[in-house]
Coordinates of C-alpha atoms (C1' of nucleotides) in Angstrom, one line a residue:
Chain A
M1333 CA 0.0 0.0 0.0
Q1334 CA 2.8 2.4 0.9
E1335 CA 4.4 1.7 -2.5
Y1336 CA 1.1 2.2 -4.2
L1337 CA 0.6 5.5 -2.5
K1338 CA 4.1 6.7 -3.3
K1339 CA 3.5 5.9 -6.9
Q1340 CA 0.3 7.8 -6.9
I1341 CA 1.9 10.8 -5.3
E1342 CA 4.8 10.8 -7.7
K1343 CA 2.4 10.6 -10.6
A1344 CA 0.5 13.6 -9.2
L1345 CA 3.7 15.5 -8.7
R1346 CA 4.8 14.9 -12.3
Q1347 CA 1.6 16.2 -13.6
I1348 CA 2.0 19.4 -11.5
Q1349 CA 5.6 20.0 -12.0
P1350 CA 7.2 17.8 -14.7
D1351 CA 10.8 19.0 -14.2
L1352 CA 10.8 18.5 -10.5
D1353 CA 13.5 16.6 -8.7
M1354 CA 11.5 13.8 -7.2
P1355 CA 11.8 14.1 -3.4
E1356 CA 11.9 11.2 -1.0
I1357 CA 8.3 10.5 -0.3
T1358 CA 7.6 9.2 3.1
I1359 CA 4.3 7.6 4.1
E1360 CA 3.5 7.2 7.7
K1361 CA 0.7 6.1 9.9
P1362 CA -0.9 9.1 11.6
R1363 CA -1.1 8.9 15.4
S1364 CA -4.7 9.8 15.5
P1365 CA -7.2 7.8 13.5
D1366 CA -9.0 11.0 12.7
H1367 CA -6.2 11.7 10.3
G1368 CA -6.9 8.7 8.2
D1369 CA -4.9 5.5 7.5
A1370 CA -1.9 7.0 5.9
A1371 CA -0.3 10.4 5.6
T1372 CA 2.5 12.1 3.8
N1373 CA 4.4 15.3 4.5
V1374 CA 5.8 15.8 0.9
A1375 CA 4.0 19.1 0.6
L1376 CA 5.7 20.4 3.7
T1377 CA 9.1 19.3 2.6
L1378 CA 8.5 20.7 -0.9
A1379 CA 7.4 24.1 0.4
R1380 CA 10.8 25.5 0.3
T1381 CA 11.9 24.3 -3.2
L1382 CA 8.6 25.2 -4.8
K1383 CA 8.5 28.5 -2.9
N1384 CA 4.8 28.0 -2.2
N1385 CA 2.5 27.6 0.7
P1386 CA 2.5 23.9 1.8
R1387 CA -1.2 23.8 2.0
T1388 CA -1.6 25.0 -1.5
I1389 CA 0.9 22.4 -2.7
A1390 CA -0.8 19.7 -0.7
Q1391 CA -4.2 20.7 -2.2
E1392 CA -2.8 20.5 -5.7
I1393 CA -1.3 17.1 -5.1
A1394 CA -4.5 15.9 -3.6
D1395 CA -6.5 17.1 -6.6
H1396 CA -4.3 15.0 -8.9
I1397 CA -4.5 11.7 -7.0
D1398 CA -6.2 9.0 -9.0
L1399 CA -9.0 7.4 -7.0
S1400 CA -10.1 5.0 -9.8
S1401 CA -8.5 1.9 -8.3
G1402 CA -11.0 1.9 -5.5
Y1403 CA -8.4 1.3 -2.8
I1404 CA -8.5 4.9 -1.5
T1405 CA -11.7 6.5 -0.5
S1406 CA -10.6 9.9 0.5
V1407 CA -7.7 12.3 0.1
E1408 CA -7.7 15.3 2.4
V1409 CA -5.4 18.1 3.2
A1410 CA -5.0 18.8 6.8
G1411 CA -3.0 20.7 9.4
P1412 CA 0.0 22.6 8.1
G1413 CA -0.1 20.7 4.8
F1414 CA -0.3 16.9 5.4
I1415 CA -2.1 14.8 2.9
N1416 CA -4.2 12.2 4.6
F1417 CA -5.5 9.0 2.9
R1418 CA -8.2 6.7 3.9
F1419 CA -8.3 3.1 2.7
S1420 CA -11.4 1.6 1.3
D1421 CA -13.2 -1.4 2.8
T1422 CA -12.5 -3.4 -0.3
W1423 CA -8.8 -2.9 0.2
L1424 CA -9.0 -4.0 3.8
T1425 CA -11.1 -7.1 3.2
D1426 CA -9.0 -8.2 0.2
R1427 CA -5.8 -8.0 2.4
L1428 CA -7.6 -9.8 5.2
A1429 CA -8.5 -12.6 2.8
E1430 CA -4.9 -12.8 1.8
A1431 CA -3.8 -13.0 5.4
R1432 CA -6.2 -15.8 6.0
H1433 CA -4.9 -17.7 3.1
S1434 CA -1.3 -17.4 4.1
G1435 CA -2.2 -19.4 7.2
V1436 CA 0.4 -20.1 9.9
S1437 CA 3.1 -18.3 8.0
F1438 CA 1.2 -15.0 8.1
G1439 CA 3.6 -12.3 9.0
R1440 CA 6.7 -13.9 7.5
S1441 CA 8.9 -11.5 5.6
R1442 CA 11.6 -11.9 3.1
I1443 CA 13.6 -8.8 3.8
F1444 CA 16.5 -10.9 5.2
E1445 CA 16.0 -13.6 2.7
N1446 CA 19.2 -15.5 1.7
Q1447 CA 21.1 -13.8 4.5
S1448 CA 23.0 -15.9 7.0
I1449 CA 23.2 -14.2 10.4
Q1450 CA 24.9 -15.2 13.6
V1451 CA 23.7 -13.9 16.9
E1452 CA 26.1 -14.4 19.8
F1453 CA 24.6 -14.0 23.2
V1454 CA 24.6 -15.1 26.8
S1455 CA 28.4 -15.9 26.6
A1456 CA 28.7 -16.1 30.4
N1457 CA 31.8 -18.0 31.5
P1458 CA 30.9 -21.1 33.4
T1459 CA 31.6 -19.8 36.9
G1460 CA 28.1 -19.9 38.3
P1461 CA 24.5 -20.1 37.5
L1462 CA 22.8 -17.6 35.3
T1463 CA 21.4 -14.7 37.2
V1464 CA 18.7 -12.2 36.4
G1465 CA 21.5 -10.0 35.3
H1466 CA 22.2 -12.5 32.4
G1467 CA 18.5 -12.7 31.7
R1468 CA 18.2 -9.6 29.7
N1469 CA 21.1 -10.7 27.5
A1470 CA 19.8 -14.2 27.0
V1471 CA 16.2 -13.2 26.2
L1472 CA 17.2 -10.3 24.0
G1473 CA 19.5 -12.4 21.9
D1474 CA 17.1 -15.3 21.5
T1475 CA 14.3 -13.0 20.5
V1476 CA 16.4 -11.0 18.1
A1477 CA 17.3 -14.4 16.5
R1478 CA 13.7 -15.4 16.3
V1479 CA 12.5 -12.3 14.7
L1480 CA 15.3 -12.4 12.2
E1481 CA 14.2 -15.8 11.3
W1482 CA 10.7 -14.5 10.7
A1483 CA 12.2 -11.8 8.5
G1484 CA 13.7 -14.5 6.3
A1485 CA 17.2 -15.0 7.6
R1486 CA 19.0 -18.2 8.4
V1487 CA 20.2 -17.6 12.0
E1488 CA 22.8 -19.3 14.1
R1489 CA 22.8 -18.8 17.9
E1490 CA 26.2 -19.0 19.4
Y1491 CA 27.5 -19.0 23.0
Y1492 CA 31.1 -17.9 23.4
F1493 CA 33.0 -18.8 26.5
N1494 CA 36.4 -19.0 28.0
N1495 CA 37.2 -21.9 30.3
A1496 CA 40.9 -21.2 30.7
G1497 CA 41.3 -17.8 32.3
R1498 CA 41.9 -16.5 35.7
Q1499 CA 38.3 -16.7 36.7
M1500 CA 38.3 -20.5 36.1
R1501 CA 41.5 -20.9 38.1
V1502 CA 39.9 -19.2 41.1
L1503 CA 36.8 -21.3 40.5
S1504 CA 38.7 -24.6 40.7
E1505 CA 40.5 -23.4 43.7
S1506 CA 37.2 -22.7 45.4
V1507 CA 35.9 -26.1 44.6
R1508 CA 39.0 -27.8 45.8
T1509 CA 39.0 -25.9 49.0
R1510 CA 35.4 -26.9 49.7
Y1511 CA 36.4 -30.5 48.9
L1512 CA 39.3 -30.4 51.4
Q1513 CA 37.1 -28.8 54.0
A1514 CA 34.5 -31.5 53.6
L1515 CA 37.2 -34.0 54.2
G1516 CA 37.9 -32.3 57.5
H1517 CA 41.1 -30.4 56.4
D1518 CA 41.6 -27.0 57.9
V1519 CA 42.2 -24.9 54.9
S1520 CA 41.1 -21.3 54.5
F1521 CA 39.0 -20.2 51.6
P1522 CA 40.9 -18.4 48.8
E1523 CA 40.7 -14.6 48.6
G1524 CA 38.1 -13.6 46.1
G1525 CA 36.9 -17.1 45.7
Y1526 CA 33.4 -18.2 44.7
E1527 CA 31.3 -18.6 47.8
G1528 CA 28.1 -19.9 46.4
A1529 CA 26.5 -23.0 47.7
Y1530 CA 26.7 -24.6 44.3
I1531 CA 30.5 -24.8 44.8
S1532 CA 30.1 -27.0 47.8
E1533 CA 27.6 -29.2 45.8
I1534 CA 30.2 -29.7 43.1
A1535 CA 32.8 -30.4 45.6
E1536 CA 30.5 -32.9 47.3
N1537 CA 29.9 -34.7 43.9
V1538 CA 33.6 -34.9 43.4
R1539 CA 34.0 -36.4 46.9
R1540 CA 31.3 -39.0 46.3
K1541 CA 33.1 -40.1 43.1
H1542 CA 36.7 -39.9 44.1
G1543 CA 36.6 -40.1 47.9
D1544 CA 39.9 -38.7 49.3
E1545 CA 42.1 -39.5 46.4
L1546 CA 42.5 -35.9 45.2
L1547 CA 44.3 -34.2 48.1
G1548 CA 47.4 -33.2 46.0
E1549 CA 47.6 -30.0 44.0
E1550 CA 48.2 -32.1 40.8
H1551 CA 44.5 -33.0 40.9
I1552 CA 43.3 -29.4 40.4
P1553 CA 42.3 -30.1 36.8
V1554 CA 39.8 -32.6 38.1
F1555 CA 38.1 -29.9 40.1
R1556 CA 38.2 -27.5 37.2
E1557 CA 36.6 -30.0 34.9
A1558 CA 33.9 -30.9 37.4
A1559 CA 33.1 -27.3 38.0
E1560 CA 32.9 -26.5 34.3
N1561 CA 30.8 -29.5 33.4
G1562 CA 28.4 -29.1 36.3
I1563 CA 27.9 -25.4 35.9
F1564 CA 27.5 -25.7 32.1
E1565 CA 24.9 -28.3 32.6
D1566 CA 23.0 -26.0 34.9
I1567 CA 23.3 -23.1 32.5
K1568 CA 22.0 -25.2 29.6
R1569 CA 19.1 -26.4 31.7
T1570 CA 18.2 -22.9 32.6
L1571 CA 18.4 -21.8 29.0
E1572 CA 16.2 -24.6 28.0
R1573 CA 13.7 -23.6 30.6
M1574 CA 13.7 -20.2 29.1
N1575 CA 13.0 -21.7 25.7
I1576 CA 16.4 -21.0 24.4
S1577 CA 18.5 -23.4 22.5
M1578 CA 22.0 -22.7 21.2
D1579 CA 23.3 -24.0 17.9
S1580 CA 26.9 -23.9 19.0
F1581 CA 29.2 -23.2 21.8
F1582 CA 32.5 -21.6 20.9
N1583 CA 35.4 -22.1 23.2
E1584 CA 37.9 -19.2 23.2
N1585 CA 40.6 -21.8 23.6
T1586 CA 40.2 -23.0 20.0
L1587 CA 41.5 -19.6 18.8
Y1588 CA 44.8 -20.3 20.5
E1589 CA 44.9 -23.9 19.2
D1590 CA 44.3 -23.1 15.6
G1591 CA 46.7 -20.2 15.5
S1592 CA 44.1 -17.4 15.0
I1593 CA 45.6 -15.4 17.8
D1594 CA 49.1 -15.5 16.4
K1595 CA 47.7 -14.7 13.0
V1596 CA 46.0 -11.5 14.3
I1597 CA 49.3 -10.4 15.8
T1598 CA 51.2 -11.1 12.6
L1599 CA 48.7 -9.3 10.5
L1600 CA 48.7 -6.2 12.8
R1601 CA 52.4 -6.2 12.8
E1602 CA 52.6 -6.3 9.0
N1603 CA 50.4 -3.2 9.0
D1604 CA 52.7 -1.6 11.5
L1605 CA 50.0 -1.4 14.2
I1606 CA 51.9 -3.3 16.9
Y1607 CA 54.8 -2.3 19.1
E1608 CA 56.4 -3.5 22.3
T1609 CA 56.9 -1.5 25.4
D1610 CA 57.7 -2.5 28.9
G1611 CA 57.6 -6.1 27.8
A1612 CA 53.9 -5.8 26.7
T1613 CA 52.6 -5.9 23.2
W1614 CA 50.5 -2.8 22.2
F1615 CA 47.9 -2.2 19.5
K1616 CA 48.0 1.3 18.1
T1617 CA 44.4 2.0 18.7
T1618 CA 45.2 5.7 18.6
R1619 CA 45.4 5.3 14.8
F1620 CA 41.6 4.6 15.0
G1621 CA 40.8 7.7 17.0
K1622 CA 41.2 6.3 20.5
D1623 CA 43.1 8.5 23.0
K1624 CA 45.2 5.5 24.2
D1625 CA 46.8 2.5 22.7
T1626 CA 45.7 -0.9 24.0
V1627 CA 47.6 -3.7 25.4
L1628 CA 47.0 -7.0 23.6
I1629 CA 49.6 -9.1 25.4
K1630 CA 50.6 -8.4 28.9
S1631 CA 54.2 -8.5 30.0
S1632 CA 53.4 -11.8 31.7
G1633 CA 53.0 -13.2 28.2
E1634 CA 49.2 -13.6 28.8
P1635 CA 46.9 -12.0 26.2
T1636 CA 44.3 -9.5 27.4
Y1637 CA 40.7 -10.4 26.5
R1638 CA 40.7 -8.0 23.6
L1639 CA 43.0 -10.1 21.5
P1640 CA 40.9 -13.2 21.5
D1641 CA 37.9 -10.9 21.0
I1642 CA 39.4 -9.6 17.8
A1643 CA 40.4 -13.1 16.6
Y1644 CA 36.9 -14.4 17.5
H1645 CA 35.2 -11.8 15.4
I1646 CA 37.5 -12.4 12.5
N1647 CA 36.7 -16.1 12.9
K1648 CA 33.0 -15.4 12.7
L1649 CA 33.3 -13.3 9.6
E1650 CA 35.5 -15.9 8.0
R1651 CA 32.8 -18.5 8.6
G1652 CA 30.9 -16.5 5.9
F1653 CA 28.0 -14.9 7.8
D1654 CA 26.5 -11.9 6.1
L1655 CA 25.9 -10.3 9.5
V1656 CA 27.2 -11.0 12.9
I1657 CA 25.3 -9.6 15.9
D1658 CA 26.7 -9.3 19.4
I1659 CA 24.4 -8.8 22.4
F1660 CA 26.4 -6.7 24.9
G1661 CA 25.8 -5.2 28.2
A1662 CA 26.7 -1.6 28.8
D1663 CA 29.9 -2.7 30.5
H1664 CA 31.4 -4.2 27.3
I1665 CA 30.7 -1.2 25.1
A1666 CA 34.3 0.1 25.5
T1667 CA 35.8 -3.0 23.9
Y1668 CA 33.6 -2.8 20.8
P1669 CA 35.6 0.0 19.0
D1670 CA 38.8 -2.0 19.6
V1671 CA 37.3 -5.1 18.1
I1672 CA 36.1 -3.1 15.1
S1673 CA 39.5 -1.5 14.6
G1674 CA 41.2 -4.9 14.9
V1675 CA 38.9 -6.5 12.4
K1676 CA 39.3 -3.7 10.0
A1677 CA 43.1 -3.7 10.3
C1678 CA 43.1 -7.4 9.4
G1679 CA 41.3 -6.6 6.2
L1680 CA 37.8 -7.7 7.0
D1681 CA 34.5 -5.9 6.5
S1682 CA 33.7 -4.6 10.0
K1683 CA 30.4 -3.3 8.7
K1684 CA 29.1 -6.9 9.0
I1685 CA 29.3 -6.6 12.7
D1686 CA 26.5 -5.1 14.6
V1687 CA 26.2 -4.7 18.3
V1688 CA 23.0 -4.6 20.4
V1689 CA 23.9 -2.8 23.6
Y1690 CA 21.5 -3.1 26.4
Q1691 CA 21.6 -1.1 29.6
F1692 CA 22.0 -2.8 32.9
V1693 CA 19.2 -4.2 34.9
T1694 CA 18.8 -2.6 38.2
I1695 CA 17.7 -5.3 40.6
V1696 CA 15.4 -3.9 43.3
K1697 CA 14.8 -6.1 46.2
D1698 CA 12.7 -5.1 49.3
G1699 CA 12.6 -1.6 47.9
K1700 CA 16.4 -1.2 47.7
P1701 CA 18.8 -1.5 44.8
F1702 CA 20.5 -4.9 45.0
K1703 CA 24.1 -5.2 43.9
M1704 CA 24.9 -8.7 42.6
S1705 CA 28.1 -10.5 42.6
T1706 CA 28.7 -14.0 41.4
R1707 CA 31.8 -14.4 43.5
K1708 CA 30.1 -13.3 46.7
A1709 CA 27.1 -15.6 45.9
N1710 CA 25.0 -12.5 46.2
F1711 CA 22.6 -12.9 43.4
V1712 CA 19.1 -14.0 42.3
T1713 CA 19.3 -16.8 39.7
L1714 CA 17.1 -17.0 36.7
D1715 CA 15.9 -20.4 38.0
E1716 CA 14.7 -18.8 41.2
L1717 CA 12.9 -16.2 39.2
M1718 CA 11.3 -18.7 36.9
D1719 CA 10.2 -20.8 39.9
E1720 CA 8.3 -17.8 41.1
V1721 CA 6.8 -16.3 38.0
G1722 CA 7.4 -18.8 35.2
A1723 CA 9.3 -18.6 32.0
D1724 CA 6.7 -16.5 30.1
V1725 CA 6.7 -13.7 32.6
T1726 CA 10.4 -13.8 32.8
R1727 CA 10.9 -13.4 29.1
F1728 CA 8.3 -10.8 28.8
F1729 CA 9.7 -8.7 31.6
F1730 CA 13.1 -8.5 29.9
L1731 CA 11.6 -7.7 26.5
M1732 CA 9.0 -5.1 27.5
R1733 CA 11.4 -2.3 27.4
A1734 CA 13.8 -0.8 24.8
P1735 CA 17.2 -2.4 25.2
G1736 CA 18.8 1.0 25.5
T1737 CA 16.9 2.0 28.6
H1738 CA 17.8 1.2 32.2
L1739 CA 15.4 -1.5 33.2
E1740 CA 14.3 -1.7 36.8
F1741 CA 13.5 -5.2 37.9
D1742 CA 11.7 -5.3 41.2
I1743 CA 12.0 -8.8 42.4
N1744 CA 9.1 -8.5 44.9
E1745 CA 6.9 -7.0 42.3
A1746 CA 7.7 -9.6 39.7
K1747 CA 7.0 -12.3 42.1
Q1748 CA 3.6 -11.0 43.0
A1749 CA 3.0 -9.9 39.5
G1750 CA 0.7 -12.8 39.0
E1751 CA -2.4 -11.9 37.2
K1752 CA -1.8 -8.2 36.8
N1753 CA 1.3 -8.9 34.7
P1754 CA 1.0 -7.5 31.2
V1755 CA 1.9 -10.7 29.5
F1756 CA -1.5 -12.2 30.7
Y1757 CA -3.3 -9.5 28.7
L1758 CA -1.9 -11.0 25.5
Q1759 CA -2.3 -14.6 26.5
Y1760 CA -5.8 -13.9 27.7
A1761 CA -6.8 -12.5 24.3
H1762 CA -5.5 -15.7 22.7
A1763 CA -7.3 -18.0 25.2
R1764 CA -10.5 -16.0 24.9
I1765 CA -10.5 -16.5 21.1
Q1766 CA -9.9 -20.2 21.4
S1767 CA -12.7 -20.5 23.8
I1768 CA -15.1 -18.7 21.4
M1769 CA -13.9 -20.9 18.5
R1770 CA -14.7 -24.0 20.5
K1771 CA -18.2 -22.7 21.0
V1772 CA -18.5 -21.7 17.4
R1773 CA -17.6 -25.2 16.3
E1774 CA -20.3 -26.6 18.5
N1775 CA -23.0 -24.3 17.2
Y1776 CA -22.2 -23.8 13.5
D1777 CA -21.5 -25.7 10.5
F1778 CA -20.4 -23.3 7.9
N1779 CA -20.9 -24.7 4.4
G1780 CA -19.1 -22.0 2.4
T1781 CA -15.3 -22.2 2.0
E1782 CA -14.7 -18.5 1.7
P1783 CA -16.0 -16.0 4.2
D1784 CA -17.4 -12.8 3.0
F1785 CA -15.3 -10.2 4.9
R1786 CA -17.4 -7.4 3.4
M1787 CA -19.8 -8.2 6.2
L1788 CA -17.4 -6.7 8.7
T1789 CA -18.3 -3.1 8.8
H1790 CA -18.3 -2.3 12.5
D1791 CA -15.7 0.2 13.7
S1792 CA -14.3 -2.4 16.1
E1793 CA -14.0 -4.8 13.2
T1794 CA -12.2 -2.5 10.8
T1795 CA -9.9 -1.3 13.6
L1796 CA -9.0 -4.9 14.3
I1797 CA -8.4 -5.7 10.6
K1798 CA -6.1 -2.7 10.3
R1799 CA -4.1 -3.9 13.2
I1800 CA -3.8 -7.4 11.8
L1801 CA -2.5 -6.0 8.5
E1802 CA 0.3 -4.2 10.2
F1803 CA 1.9 -7.4 11.5
Q1804 CA 4.4 -8.1 8.8
E1805 CA 5.6 -4.5 8.8
I1806 CA 6.1 -4.7 12.6
I1807 CA 8.2 -7.9 12.2
E1808 CA 10.4 -6.1 9.7
L1809 CA 10.7 -3.1 12.0
T1810 CA 11.6 -5.3 15.0
A1811 CA 14.1 -7.3 12.9
T1812 CA 15.9 -4.3 11.5
S1813 CA 15.9 -2.3 14.8
R1814 CA 16.5 -5.4 16.9
E1815 CA 14.1 -4.0 19.5
P1816 CA 11.6 -6.6 20.5
H1817 CA 9.6 -4.2 22.7
K1818 CA 8.2 -2.8 19.4
L1819 CA 6.6 -6.2 18.8
I1820 CA 5.2 -6.2 22.3
N1821 CA 3.7 -2.8 21.9
Y1822 CA 2.1 -3.9 18.7
L1823 CA 0.7 -7.1 20.2
N1824 CA -0.7 -5.0 23.0
D1825 CA -2.5 -2.8 20.5
L1826 CA -3.8 -5.8 18.7
A1827 CA -5.1 -7.4 21.9
T1828 CA -6.8 -4.1 22.8
A1829 CA -8.5 -4.1 19.4
F1830 CA -9.6 -7.6 19.9
H1831 CA -11.0 -7.1 23.4
K1832 CA -12.9 -4.1 22.1
F1833 CA -14.3 -6.2 19.2
Y1834 CA -15.2 -8.9 21.8
H1835 CA -17.1 -6.3 23.7
D1836 CA -19.0 -4.8 20.7
C1837 CA -19.5 -7.8 18.4
R1838 CA -20.9 -11.2 19.0
I1839 CA -20.6 -14.4 16.9
L1840 CA -23.0 -16.8 18.6
G1841 CA -26.5 -16.1 17.6
E1842 CA -25.6 -14.2 14.5
M1843 CA -26.6 -15.4 11.0
D1844 CA -24.3 -17.8 9.4
D1845 CA -22.6 -15.5 6.9
L1846 CA -21.7 -12.9 9.5
A1847 CA -20.8 -15.5 12.1
F1848 CA -18.5 -17.1 9.5
A1849 CA -16.8 -13.8 8.6
R1850 CA -16.3 -12.9 12.3
S1851 CA -15.0 -16.3 13.3
E1852 CA -12.5 -16.2 10.5
L1853 CA -11.5 -12.7 11.5
L1854 CA -10.8 -14.2 15.0
T1855 CA -8.9 -17.1 13.5
V1856 CA -6.5 -14.7 11.9
T1857 CA -6.3 -12.6 15.0
A1858 CA -5.4 -15.6 17.1
R1859 CA -2.8 -16.6 14.6
V1860 CA -1.1 -13.2 14.8
L1861 CA -1.1 -13.4 18.6
A1862 CA 0.3 -16.9 18.5
N1863 CA 2.9 -16.0 15.9
G1864 CA 3.9 -12.9 17.8
L1865 CA 4.1 -14.6 21.1
G1866 CA 6.1 -17.3 19.4
I1867 CA 8.6 -14.8 18.3
L1868 CA 8.9 -13.6 21.9
G1869 CA 9.3 -17.2 23.0
I1870 CA 6.2 -17.1 25.0
T1871 CA 3.4 -19.6 25.0
A1872 CA -0.1 -18.8 23.6
P1873 CA -2.4 -20.9 25.8
D1874 CA -5.8 -22.2 24.5
R1875 CA -7.3 -21.9 28.0
M1876 CA -6.6 -19.9 31.0
Chain B
rG976 C1' 38.9 14.8 34.2
rC977 C1' 37.4 12.3 29.4
rG978 C1' 34.0 8.8 26.5
rC979 C1' 29.2 6.1 25.9
rC980 C1' 24.0 5.4 27.6
rC981 C1' 19.8 7.3 30.2
rG982 C1' 16.4 11.5 32.2
rU983 C1' 8.8 11.8 29.5
rA984 C1' 2.1 11.5 34.3
rG985 C1' 2.8 9.6 41.5
rC986 C1' 5.4 4.6 39.7
rU987 C1' 7.2 1.5 35.4
rC988 C1' 7.7 2.8 30.4
rA989 C1' 5.9 4.0 24.7
rA990 C1' 6.3 7.6 20.8
rC991 C1' 8.5 4.6 13.2
rC992 C1' 13.3 9.2 9.0
rG993 C1' 12.1 15.7 13.1
rG994 C1' 5.4 15.9 12.1
rA995 C1' -0.7 17.3 13.6
rU996 C1' -4.0 17.4 20.3
rA997 C1' 3.0 13.5 23.8
rG998 C1' 0.4 7.8 24.6
rA999 C1' -0.2 2.9 27.6
rG1000 C1' 0.0 -0.1 32.1
rC1001 C1' 0.1 0.1 37.4
rA1002 C1' -1.9 3.1 41.5
rA1003 C1' -6.7 6.7 42.4
rC1004 C1' -11.9 7.7 41.1
rU1005 C1' -16.9 6.4 38.1
rG1006 C1' -19.8 3.2 35.2
rC1007 C1' -20.6 -2.0 32.5
rC1008 C1' -21.5 -9.3 33.7
rU1009 C1' -29.4 -13.8 33.4
rU1010 C1' -26.0 -14.0 26.5
rC1011 C1' -19.0 -16.4 23.2
rU1012 C1' -13.7 -16.2 29.7
rA1013 C1' -14.9 -9.2 33.9
rA1014 C1' -7.3 -11.9 33.6
rG1015 C1' -12.2 -7.7 29.9
rC1016 C1' -14.6 -2.9 28.1
rA1017 C1' -15.9 2.4 28.6
rG1018 C1' -14.9 7.0 31.2
rU1019 C1' -12.5 10.8 34.9
rA1020 C1' -8.0 12.7 36.8
rG1021 C1' -2.8 13.1 36.2
rG1022 C1' 2.6 16.8 31.9
rU1023 C1' 6.7 23.5 31.4
rU1024 C1' 9.1 15.7 28.0
rA1025 C1' 15.4 17.5 34.1
rC1026 C1' 17.1 22.8 33.0
rA1027 C1' 18.9 26.9 29.6
rG1028 C1' 19.9 28.3 24.8
rG1029 C1' 20.2 27.1 19.4
rU1030 C1' 18.8 25.0 14.3
rU1031 C1' 13.4 25.4 11.2
rC1032 C1' 7.4 25.8 8.5
rG1033 C1' 7.5 22.2 12.8
rA1034 C1' 11.8 19.6 18.4
rG1035 C1' 10.5 14.5 23.5
rU1036 C1' 13.4 13.4 19.0
rC1037 C1' 18.9 17.2 16.0
rC1038 C1' 23.2 20.8 18.0
rU1039 C1' 25.7 23.4 22.4
rG1040 C1' 25.9 24.0 27.6
rU1041 C1' 24.2 22.9 32.8
rC1042 C1' 22.3 19.4 36.5
rG1043 C1' 21.1 14.3 38.0
rG1044 C1' 21.7 8.7 37.4
rG1045 C1' 24.3 4.3 35.2
rC1046 C1' 28.5 2.2 32.7
rG1047 C1' 33.3 2.5 31.0
rU1048 C1' 38.0 5.0 31.1
rA1049 C1' 43.4 -1.5 33.9
rC1050 C1' 49.4 -5.1 31.4
rC1051 C1' 40.7 -7.6 35.3
rA1052 C1' 37.0 -10.5 32.2

RNA sequence: GCGCCCGUAGCUCAACCGGAUAGAGCAACUGCCUUCUAAGCAGUAGGUUACAGGUUCGAGUCCUGUCGGGCGUACCA
């Protein structure tokens, strides 16, 4: 429709001013329904070049719009010079019939067709259970992946982790200490060690399996492995509960084993972007506009995390993805420019890397901000949260808000959210429709195959139809902006339109043709709700 | 100090590329269930979009400055 309108406007403009430089014509949906179904501001933008009053221009364009197709019923000039269009019922009902025929795939788009996209998210090192702090990352990443799939892309979900660093050393030390303590040895807990109860559990498992055979320091790898495996299993189970399934887990270590790390250094050195000072190896990030150079290899010989980060992103691009998306918390934002610089310096197309940065979740507990620390075992796990409110509410909570805003997560409120939680509004709409449909099937036996949607003339009906028809556009908008809350806002509007319809229009008791048209309208509505909730990874229940 | 993000109703947040009268939910108040799920619908009230300038036909949105909050600014990850 947008394209059609643009063409009509262009045609009108050409008639008025044949030698005009065709401006960019934007069609938007007016905020207020009083202003019609679509509007354009071309007249306003042309006012300057045409040296004429915008309203006059608008009127002239409006007069030249061809209404013969029957899709547009009115063209009006309004406000400072907007041109408002109103769609005809024919257009609406034709599109609705199309939507009905496209069945379960209604809403699918092809704007990312033939694109292979990787989304990397969660990527928490296996040092402890996933907390609500990780939740926003996990849910955002998975939902971005889902919506990109709906927009036509092939998507791979990857979890990147490091099981070799300092964190993991401290972790195995912590487990070992608990093990020794359980065997009655008087050893003090390591400074900065991981204090969570899960550490003792892992230690206990090791003890059950190996008894007291592991007293010597040479057995540390056993503890490390036990910790990593146990924790990773937990993490995977938590993700599964949240309806998240990874396609691959990428161990940072492989970048050392396959020589990628050395290759990055070599390439940077060839480009004269590397130098050594004080025994450390530096990357000339000042060449890329940074105010300081960056250490890639410490004087201890150990790389900083930026080096593998660069190698990892090169690795991703070399795997042939058309687009690589990182889901980053605000604390990682500073590393992003270095990675881009590194990738660029190694001759790869850094434009294929896109980062979704989300702001931190402020945990509020008992009315006070709650600072979490995995080491101090001071955290609320995602599992605990899901025990309280379920996976649907958990996902919804993290997706409701734009990634770029600080999200306040009140634990107490979420726990007692129960039925006033906004996710139920959407699920209720779906369940309500299914309930109606069950009754419709009991009471009617429609013999036609094609409903006559022209029967649907009530305001609540046309509003609902218009909402339904926006679905695909919203998916595309959500996929390109990578902002799932836009889909949520849309589904809320859709549910509102349905509930209003429910209030105003009945099916049971109506004549067959109207009942058929209405029930098919609801079938499509339910499908949009189910598809939309599916993209959010949330269930669409048939009963509540 | 410097860099990035945020500041919108009492609270939590929307607002597509700069568009028309800044919208929802929660909380408050008022109506609507003998008929398809009241987990709903309709309505009332609530605002100097942190503040001060600027850009223009038009600014919550863009620019500059101030204030407030978060994060970063390590040879930590």
